CSV table of N, CA and C in Angstrom, one decimal:
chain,number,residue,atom,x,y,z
A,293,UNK,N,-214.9,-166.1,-0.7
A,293,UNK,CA,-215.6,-166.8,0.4
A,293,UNK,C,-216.2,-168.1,-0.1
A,294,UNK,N,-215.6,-168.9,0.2
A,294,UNK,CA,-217.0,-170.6,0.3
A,294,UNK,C,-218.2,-170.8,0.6
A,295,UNK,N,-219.0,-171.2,-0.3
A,295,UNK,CA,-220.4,-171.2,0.1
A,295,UNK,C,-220.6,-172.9,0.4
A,296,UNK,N,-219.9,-173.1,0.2
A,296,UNK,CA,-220.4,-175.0,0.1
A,296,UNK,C,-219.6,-175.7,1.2
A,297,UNK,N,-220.4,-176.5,1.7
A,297,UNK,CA,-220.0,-177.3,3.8
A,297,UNK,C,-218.8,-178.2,3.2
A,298,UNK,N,-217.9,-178.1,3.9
A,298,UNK,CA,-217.2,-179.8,3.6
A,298,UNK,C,-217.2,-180.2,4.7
A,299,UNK,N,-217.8,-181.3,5.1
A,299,UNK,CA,-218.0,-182.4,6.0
A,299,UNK,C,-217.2,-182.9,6.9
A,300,UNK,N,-216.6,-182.6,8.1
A,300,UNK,CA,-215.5,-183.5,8.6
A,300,UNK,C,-216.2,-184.7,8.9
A,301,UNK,N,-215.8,-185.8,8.7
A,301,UNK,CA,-216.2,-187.1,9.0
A,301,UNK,C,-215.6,-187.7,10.9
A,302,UNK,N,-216.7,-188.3,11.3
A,302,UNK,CA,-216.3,-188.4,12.7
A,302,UNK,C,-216.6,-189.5,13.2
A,303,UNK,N,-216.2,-190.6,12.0
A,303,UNK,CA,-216.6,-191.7,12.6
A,303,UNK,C,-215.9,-192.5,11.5
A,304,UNK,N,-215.3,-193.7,11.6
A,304,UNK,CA,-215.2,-194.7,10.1
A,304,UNK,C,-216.6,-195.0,9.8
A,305,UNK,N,-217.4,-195.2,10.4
A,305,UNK,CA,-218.9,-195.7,9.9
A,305,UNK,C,-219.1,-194.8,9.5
A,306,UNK,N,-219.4,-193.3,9.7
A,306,UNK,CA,-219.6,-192.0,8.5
A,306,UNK,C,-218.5,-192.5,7.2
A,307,UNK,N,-217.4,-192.3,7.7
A,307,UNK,CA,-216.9,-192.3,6.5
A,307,UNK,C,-216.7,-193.4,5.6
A,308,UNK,N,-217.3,-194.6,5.9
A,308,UNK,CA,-217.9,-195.8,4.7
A,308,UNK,C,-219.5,-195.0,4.0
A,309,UNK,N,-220.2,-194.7,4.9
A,309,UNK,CA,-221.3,-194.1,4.3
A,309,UNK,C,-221.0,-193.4,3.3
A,310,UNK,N,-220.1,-192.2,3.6
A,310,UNK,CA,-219.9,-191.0,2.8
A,310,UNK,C,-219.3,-191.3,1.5
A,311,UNK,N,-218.4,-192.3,1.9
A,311,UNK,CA,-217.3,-193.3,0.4
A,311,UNK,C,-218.7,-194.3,-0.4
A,312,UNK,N,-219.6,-194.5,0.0
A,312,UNK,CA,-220.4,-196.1,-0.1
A,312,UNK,C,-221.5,-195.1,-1.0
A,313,UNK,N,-221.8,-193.6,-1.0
A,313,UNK,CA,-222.7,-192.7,-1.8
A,313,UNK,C,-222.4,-192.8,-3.3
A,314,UNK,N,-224.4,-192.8,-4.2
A,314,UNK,CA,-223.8,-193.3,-5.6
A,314,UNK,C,-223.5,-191.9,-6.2
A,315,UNK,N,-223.0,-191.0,-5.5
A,315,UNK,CA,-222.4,-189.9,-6.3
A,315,UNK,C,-220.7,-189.8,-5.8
A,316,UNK,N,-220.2,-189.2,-6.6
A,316,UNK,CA,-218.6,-188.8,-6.5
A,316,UNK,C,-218.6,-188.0,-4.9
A,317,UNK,N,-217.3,-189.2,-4.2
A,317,UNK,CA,-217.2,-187.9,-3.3
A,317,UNK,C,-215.7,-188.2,-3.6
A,318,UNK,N,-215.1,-186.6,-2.9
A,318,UNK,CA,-213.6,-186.8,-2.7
A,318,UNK,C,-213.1,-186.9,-1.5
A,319,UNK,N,-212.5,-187.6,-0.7
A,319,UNK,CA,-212.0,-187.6,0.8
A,319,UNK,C,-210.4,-187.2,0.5
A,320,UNK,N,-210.4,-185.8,1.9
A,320,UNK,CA,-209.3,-185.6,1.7
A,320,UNK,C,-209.0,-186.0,2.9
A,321,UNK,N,-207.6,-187.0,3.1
A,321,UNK,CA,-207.6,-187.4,4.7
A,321,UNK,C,-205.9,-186.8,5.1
A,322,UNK,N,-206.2,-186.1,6.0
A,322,UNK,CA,-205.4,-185.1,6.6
A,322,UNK,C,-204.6,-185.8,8.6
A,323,UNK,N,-203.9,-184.8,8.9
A,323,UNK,CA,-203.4,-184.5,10.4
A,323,UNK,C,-203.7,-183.5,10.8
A,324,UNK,N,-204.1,-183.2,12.4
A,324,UNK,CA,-204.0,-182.0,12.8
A,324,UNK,C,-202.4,-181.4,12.4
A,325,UNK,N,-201.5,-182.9,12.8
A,325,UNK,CA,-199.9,-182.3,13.5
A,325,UNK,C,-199.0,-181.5,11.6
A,326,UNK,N,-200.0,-182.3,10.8
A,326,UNK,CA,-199.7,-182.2,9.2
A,326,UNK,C,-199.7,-180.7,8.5
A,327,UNK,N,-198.9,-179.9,9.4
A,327,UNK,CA,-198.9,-178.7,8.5
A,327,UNK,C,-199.1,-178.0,6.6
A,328,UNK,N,-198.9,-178.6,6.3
A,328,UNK,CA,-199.5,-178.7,4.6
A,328,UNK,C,-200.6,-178.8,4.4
A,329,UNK,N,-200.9,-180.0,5.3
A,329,UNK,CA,-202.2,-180.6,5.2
A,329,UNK,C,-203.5,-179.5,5.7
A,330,UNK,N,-202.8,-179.1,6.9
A,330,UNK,CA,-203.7,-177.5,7.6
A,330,UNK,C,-204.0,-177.1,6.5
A,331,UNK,N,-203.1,-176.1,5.7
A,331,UNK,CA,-202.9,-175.1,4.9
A,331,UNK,C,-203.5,-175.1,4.0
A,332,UNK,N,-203.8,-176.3,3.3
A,332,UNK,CA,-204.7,-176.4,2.5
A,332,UNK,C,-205.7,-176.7,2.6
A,333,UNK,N,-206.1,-176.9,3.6
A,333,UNK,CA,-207.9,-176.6,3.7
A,333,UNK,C,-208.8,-175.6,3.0
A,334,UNK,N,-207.9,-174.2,3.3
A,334,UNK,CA,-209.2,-173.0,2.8
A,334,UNK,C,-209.0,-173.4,1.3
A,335,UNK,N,-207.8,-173.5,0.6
A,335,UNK,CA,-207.9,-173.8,-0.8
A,335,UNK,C,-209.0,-174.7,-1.2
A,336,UNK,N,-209.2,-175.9,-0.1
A,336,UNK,CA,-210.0,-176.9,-0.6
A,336,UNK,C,-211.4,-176.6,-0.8
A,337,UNK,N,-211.9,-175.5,-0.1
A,337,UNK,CA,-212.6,-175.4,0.3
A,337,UNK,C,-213.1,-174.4,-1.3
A,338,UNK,N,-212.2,-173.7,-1.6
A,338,UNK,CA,-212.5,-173.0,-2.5
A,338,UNK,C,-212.6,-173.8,-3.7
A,339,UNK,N,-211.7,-174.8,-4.2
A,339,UNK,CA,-212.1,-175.8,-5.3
A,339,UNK,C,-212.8,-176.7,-5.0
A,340,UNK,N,-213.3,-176.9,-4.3
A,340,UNK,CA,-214.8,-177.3,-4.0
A,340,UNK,C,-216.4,-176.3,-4.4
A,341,UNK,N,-216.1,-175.3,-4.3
A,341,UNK,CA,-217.1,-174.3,-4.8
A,341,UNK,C,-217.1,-174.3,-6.3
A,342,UNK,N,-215.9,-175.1,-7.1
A,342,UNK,CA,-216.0,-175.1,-8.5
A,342,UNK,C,-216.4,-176.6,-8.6
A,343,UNK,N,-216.8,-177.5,-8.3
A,343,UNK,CA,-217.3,-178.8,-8.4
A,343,UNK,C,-218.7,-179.2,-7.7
A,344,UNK,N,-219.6,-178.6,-8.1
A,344,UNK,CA,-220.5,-178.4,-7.3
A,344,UNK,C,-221.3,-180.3,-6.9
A,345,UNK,N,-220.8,-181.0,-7.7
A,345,UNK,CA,-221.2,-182.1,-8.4
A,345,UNK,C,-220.3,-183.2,-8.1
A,346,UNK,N,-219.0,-182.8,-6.8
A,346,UNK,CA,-218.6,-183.7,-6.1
A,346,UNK,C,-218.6,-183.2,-4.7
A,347,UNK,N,-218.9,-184.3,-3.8
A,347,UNK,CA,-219.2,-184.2,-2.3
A,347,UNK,C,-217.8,-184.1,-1.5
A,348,UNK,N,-217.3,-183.1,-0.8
A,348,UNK,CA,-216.0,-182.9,-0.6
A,348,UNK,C,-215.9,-183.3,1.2
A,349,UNK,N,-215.1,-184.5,1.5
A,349,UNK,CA,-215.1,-184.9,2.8
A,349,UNK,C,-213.9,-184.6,3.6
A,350,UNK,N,-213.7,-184.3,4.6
A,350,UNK,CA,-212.6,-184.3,5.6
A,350,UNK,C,-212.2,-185.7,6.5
A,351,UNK,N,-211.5,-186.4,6.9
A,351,UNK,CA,-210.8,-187.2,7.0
A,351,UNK,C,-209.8,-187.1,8.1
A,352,UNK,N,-209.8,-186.7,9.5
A,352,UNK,CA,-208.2,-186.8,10.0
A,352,UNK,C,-208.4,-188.1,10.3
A,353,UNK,N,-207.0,-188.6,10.1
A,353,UNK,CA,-206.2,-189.9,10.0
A,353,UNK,C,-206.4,-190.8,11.5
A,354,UNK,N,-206.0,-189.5,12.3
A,354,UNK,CA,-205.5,-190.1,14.0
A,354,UNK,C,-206.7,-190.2,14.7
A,355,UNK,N,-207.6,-189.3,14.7
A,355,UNK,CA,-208.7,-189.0,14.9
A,355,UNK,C,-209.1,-190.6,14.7
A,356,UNK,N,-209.7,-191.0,13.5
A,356,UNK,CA,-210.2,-192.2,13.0
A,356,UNK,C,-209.1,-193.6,13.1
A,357,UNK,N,-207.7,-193.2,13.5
A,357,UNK,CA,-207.5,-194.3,13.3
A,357,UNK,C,-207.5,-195.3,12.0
A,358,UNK,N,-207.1,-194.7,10.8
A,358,UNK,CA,-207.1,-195.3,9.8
A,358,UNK,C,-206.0,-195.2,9.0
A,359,UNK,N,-205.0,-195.6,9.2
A,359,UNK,CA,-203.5,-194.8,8.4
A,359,UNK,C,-203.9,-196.5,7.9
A,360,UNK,N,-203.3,-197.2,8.6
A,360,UNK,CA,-203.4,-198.4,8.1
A,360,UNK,C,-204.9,-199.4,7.3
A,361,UNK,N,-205.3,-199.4,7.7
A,361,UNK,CA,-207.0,-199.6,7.2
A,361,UNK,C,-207.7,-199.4,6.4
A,362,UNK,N,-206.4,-197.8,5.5
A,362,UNK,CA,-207.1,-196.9,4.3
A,362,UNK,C,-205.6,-197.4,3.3
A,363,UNK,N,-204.5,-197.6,3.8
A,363,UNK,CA,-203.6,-197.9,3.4
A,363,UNK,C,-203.1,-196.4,2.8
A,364,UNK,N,-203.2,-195.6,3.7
A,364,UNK,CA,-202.6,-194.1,3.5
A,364,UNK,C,-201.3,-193.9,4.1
A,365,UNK,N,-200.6,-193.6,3.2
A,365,UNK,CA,-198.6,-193.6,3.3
A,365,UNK,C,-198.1,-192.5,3.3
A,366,UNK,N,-199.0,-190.9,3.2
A,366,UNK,CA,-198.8,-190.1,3.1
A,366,UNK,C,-199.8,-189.0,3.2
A,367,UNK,N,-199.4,-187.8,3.7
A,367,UNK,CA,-200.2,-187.1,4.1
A,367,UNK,C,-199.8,-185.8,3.3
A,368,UNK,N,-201.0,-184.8,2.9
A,368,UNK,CA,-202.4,-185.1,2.8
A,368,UNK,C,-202.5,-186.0,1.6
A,369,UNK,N,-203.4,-187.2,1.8
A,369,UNK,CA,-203.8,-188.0,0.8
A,369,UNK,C,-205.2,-187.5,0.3
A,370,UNK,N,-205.6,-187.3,-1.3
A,370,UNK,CA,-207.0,-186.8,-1.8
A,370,UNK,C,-207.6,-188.4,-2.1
A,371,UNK,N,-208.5,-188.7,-2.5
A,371,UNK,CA,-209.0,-189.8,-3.1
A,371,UNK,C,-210.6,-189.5,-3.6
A,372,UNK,N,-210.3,-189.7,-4.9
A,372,UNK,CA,-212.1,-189.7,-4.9
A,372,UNK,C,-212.9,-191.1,-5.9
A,373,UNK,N,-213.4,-191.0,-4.7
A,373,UNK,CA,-214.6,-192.2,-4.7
A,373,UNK,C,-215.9,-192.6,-5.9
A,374,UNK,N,-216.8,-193.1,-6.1
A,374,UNK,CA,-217.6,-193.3,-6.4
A,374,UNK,C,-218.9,-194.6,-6.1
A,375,UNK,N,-219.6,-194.8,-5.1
A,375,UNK,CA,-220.4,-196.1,-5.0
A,375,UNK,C,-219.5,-196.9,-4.0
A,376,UNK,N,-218.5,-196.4,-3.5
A,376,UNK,CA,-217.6,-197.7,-2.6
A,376,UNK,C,-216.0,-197.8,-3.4
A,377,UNK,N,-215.9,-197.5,-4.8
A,377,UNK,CA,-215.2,-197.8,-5.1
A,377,UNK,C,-214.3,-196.5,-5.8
A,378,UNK,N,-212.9,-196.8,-5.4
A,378,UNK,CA,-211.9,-196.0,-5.6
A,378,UNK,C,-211.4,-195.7,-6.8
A,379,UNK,N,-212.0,-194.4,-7.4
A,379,UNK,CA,-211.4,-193.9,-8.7
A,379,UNK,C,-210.2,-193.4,-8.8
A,380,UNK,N,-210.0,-192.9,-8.2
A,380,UNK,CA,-208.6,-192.1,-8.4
A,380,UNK,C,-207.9,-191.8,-7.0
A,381,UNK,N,-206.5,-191.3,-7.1
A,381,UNK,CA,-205.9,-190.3,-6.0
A,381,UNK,C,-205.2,-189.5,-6.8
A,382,UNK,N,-205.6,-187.8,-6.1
A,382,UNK,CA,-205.4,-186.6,-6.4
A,382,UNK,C,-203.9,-186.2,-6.2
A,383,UNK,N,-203.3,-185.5,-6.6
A,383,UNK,CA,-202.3,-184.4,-6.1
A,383,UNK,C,-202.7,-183.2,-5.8
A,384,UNK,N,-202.4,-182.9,-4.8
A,384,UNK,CA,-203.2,-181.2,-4.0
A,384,UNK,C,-202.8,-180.4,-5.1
A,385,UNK,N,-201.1,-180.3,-5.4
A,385,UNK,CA,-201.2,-179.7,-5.9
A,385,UNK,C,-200.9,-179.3,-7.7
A,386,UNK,N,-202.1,-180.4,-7.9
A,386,UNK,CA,-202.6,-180.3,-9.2
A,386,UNK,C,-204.1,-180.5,-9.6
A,387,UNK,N,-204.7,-180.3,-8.3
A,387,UNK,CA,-206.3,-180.8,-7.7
A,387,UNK,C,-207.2,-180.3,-9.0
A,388,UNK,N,-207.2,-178.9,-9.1
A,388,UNK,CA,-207.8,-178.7,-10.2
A,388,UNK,C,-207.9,-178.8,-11.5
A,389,UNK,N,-206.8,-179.1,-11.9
A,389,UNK,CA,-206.5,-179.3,-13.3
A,389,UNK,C,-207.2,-180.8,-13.2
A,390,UNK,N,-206.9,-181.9,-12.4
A,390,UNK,CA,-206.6,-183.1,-12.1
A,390,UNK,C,-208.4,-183.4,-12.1
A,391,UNK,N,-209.5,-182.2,-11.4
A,391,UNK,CA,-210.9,-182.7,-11.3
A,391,UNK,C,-211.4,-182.0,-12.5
A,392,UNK,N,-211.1,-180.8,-13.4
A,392,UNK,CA,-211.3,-180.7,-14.8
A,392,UNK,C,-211.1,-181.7,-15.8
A,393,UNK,N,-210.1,-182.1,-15.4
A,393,UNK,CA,-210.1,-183.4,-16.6
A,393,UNK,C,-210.5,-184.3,-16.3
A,394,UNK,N,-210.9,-185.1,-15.6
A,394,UNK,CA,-211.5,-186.0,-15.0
A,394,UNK,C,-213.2,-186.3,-15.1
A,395,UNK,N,-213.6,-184.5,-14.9
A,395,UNK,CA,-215.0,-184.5,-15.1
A,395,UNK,C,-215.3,-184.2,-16.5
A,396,UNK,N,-214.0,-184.0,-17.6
A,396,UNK,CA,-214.6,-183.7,-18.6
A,396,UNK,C,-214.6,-184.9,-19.2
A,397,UNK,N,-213.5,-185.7,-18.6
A,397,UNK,CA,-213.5,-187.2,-19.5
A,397,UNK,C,-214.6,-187.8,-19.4
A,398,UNK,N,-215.3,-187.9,-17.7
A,398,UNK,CA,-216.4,-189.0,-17.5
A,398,UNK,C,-217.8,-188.2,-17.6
A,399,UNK,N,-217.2,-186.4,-17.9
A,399,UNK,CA,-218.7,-186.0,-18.1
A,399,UNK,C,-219.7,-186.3,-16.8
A,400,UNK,N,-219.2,-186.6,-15.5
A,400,UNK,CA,-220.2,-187.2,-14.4
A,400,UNK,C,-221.7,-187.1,-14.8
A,401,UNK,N,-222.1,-187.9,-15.6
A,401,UNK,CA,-223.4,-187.8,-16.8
A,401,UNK,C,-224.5,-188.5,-15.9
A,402,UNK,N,-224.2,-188.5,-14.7
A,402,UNK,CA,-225.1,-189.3,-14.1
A,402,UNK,C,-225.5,-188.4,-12.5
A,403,UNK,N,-225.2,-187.0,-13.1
A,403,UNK,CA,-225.8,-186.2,-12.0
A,403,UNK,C,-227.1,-185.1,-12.4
């Protein structure tokens, strides 16, 4: 069971806010019509309960209008942020290994 909210974002102005925060977030930007993209939600939801120390956002694409804008070529796209600026993009399915190493490298030492 998941204890921790992930955010669907419902606005581009939320989702500059949510990207523009000085802590790590991850935006995962998804389709309703993106079957994969569905499917992995409860997963996300659960490796998000092991990162307590990154802010985990929802994203649909059509909804917002942003395929182009975000320069997103593929779906599900992960991306995780920090301050505005774009650290990295994830592979779903290598999310966890991918935010283990990542927080062990940078130590997020500023949480």
């Amino acid at each position: 069971m998941s204890n921790k909210t992930i955010d669907q974002v419902l606005s581009t102005d939320d989702l500059e806010h949510q990207i523009n925060r000085p802590s790590y977030t991850l935006v995962y930007y998804y389709a309703t019509w993106c079957k994969p993209c569905i499917l992995f939600i409860p997963e996300l939801h659960k490796i998000s309960d092991q990162f307590t120390s990154i802010k985990f956002i929802l994203a649909e694409v059509d909804e917002l209008d942003i395929l182009e804008s975000y320069n997103i070529s593929k779906l599900p796209t992960i991306r995780l942020y920090k301050s505005g600026e774009l650290i990295t993009e994830l592979d779903k399915n290598k999310l966890v290994n991918q935010l283990t190493n990542y927080t062990n490298i940078n130590l997020l030492d500023d949480f």
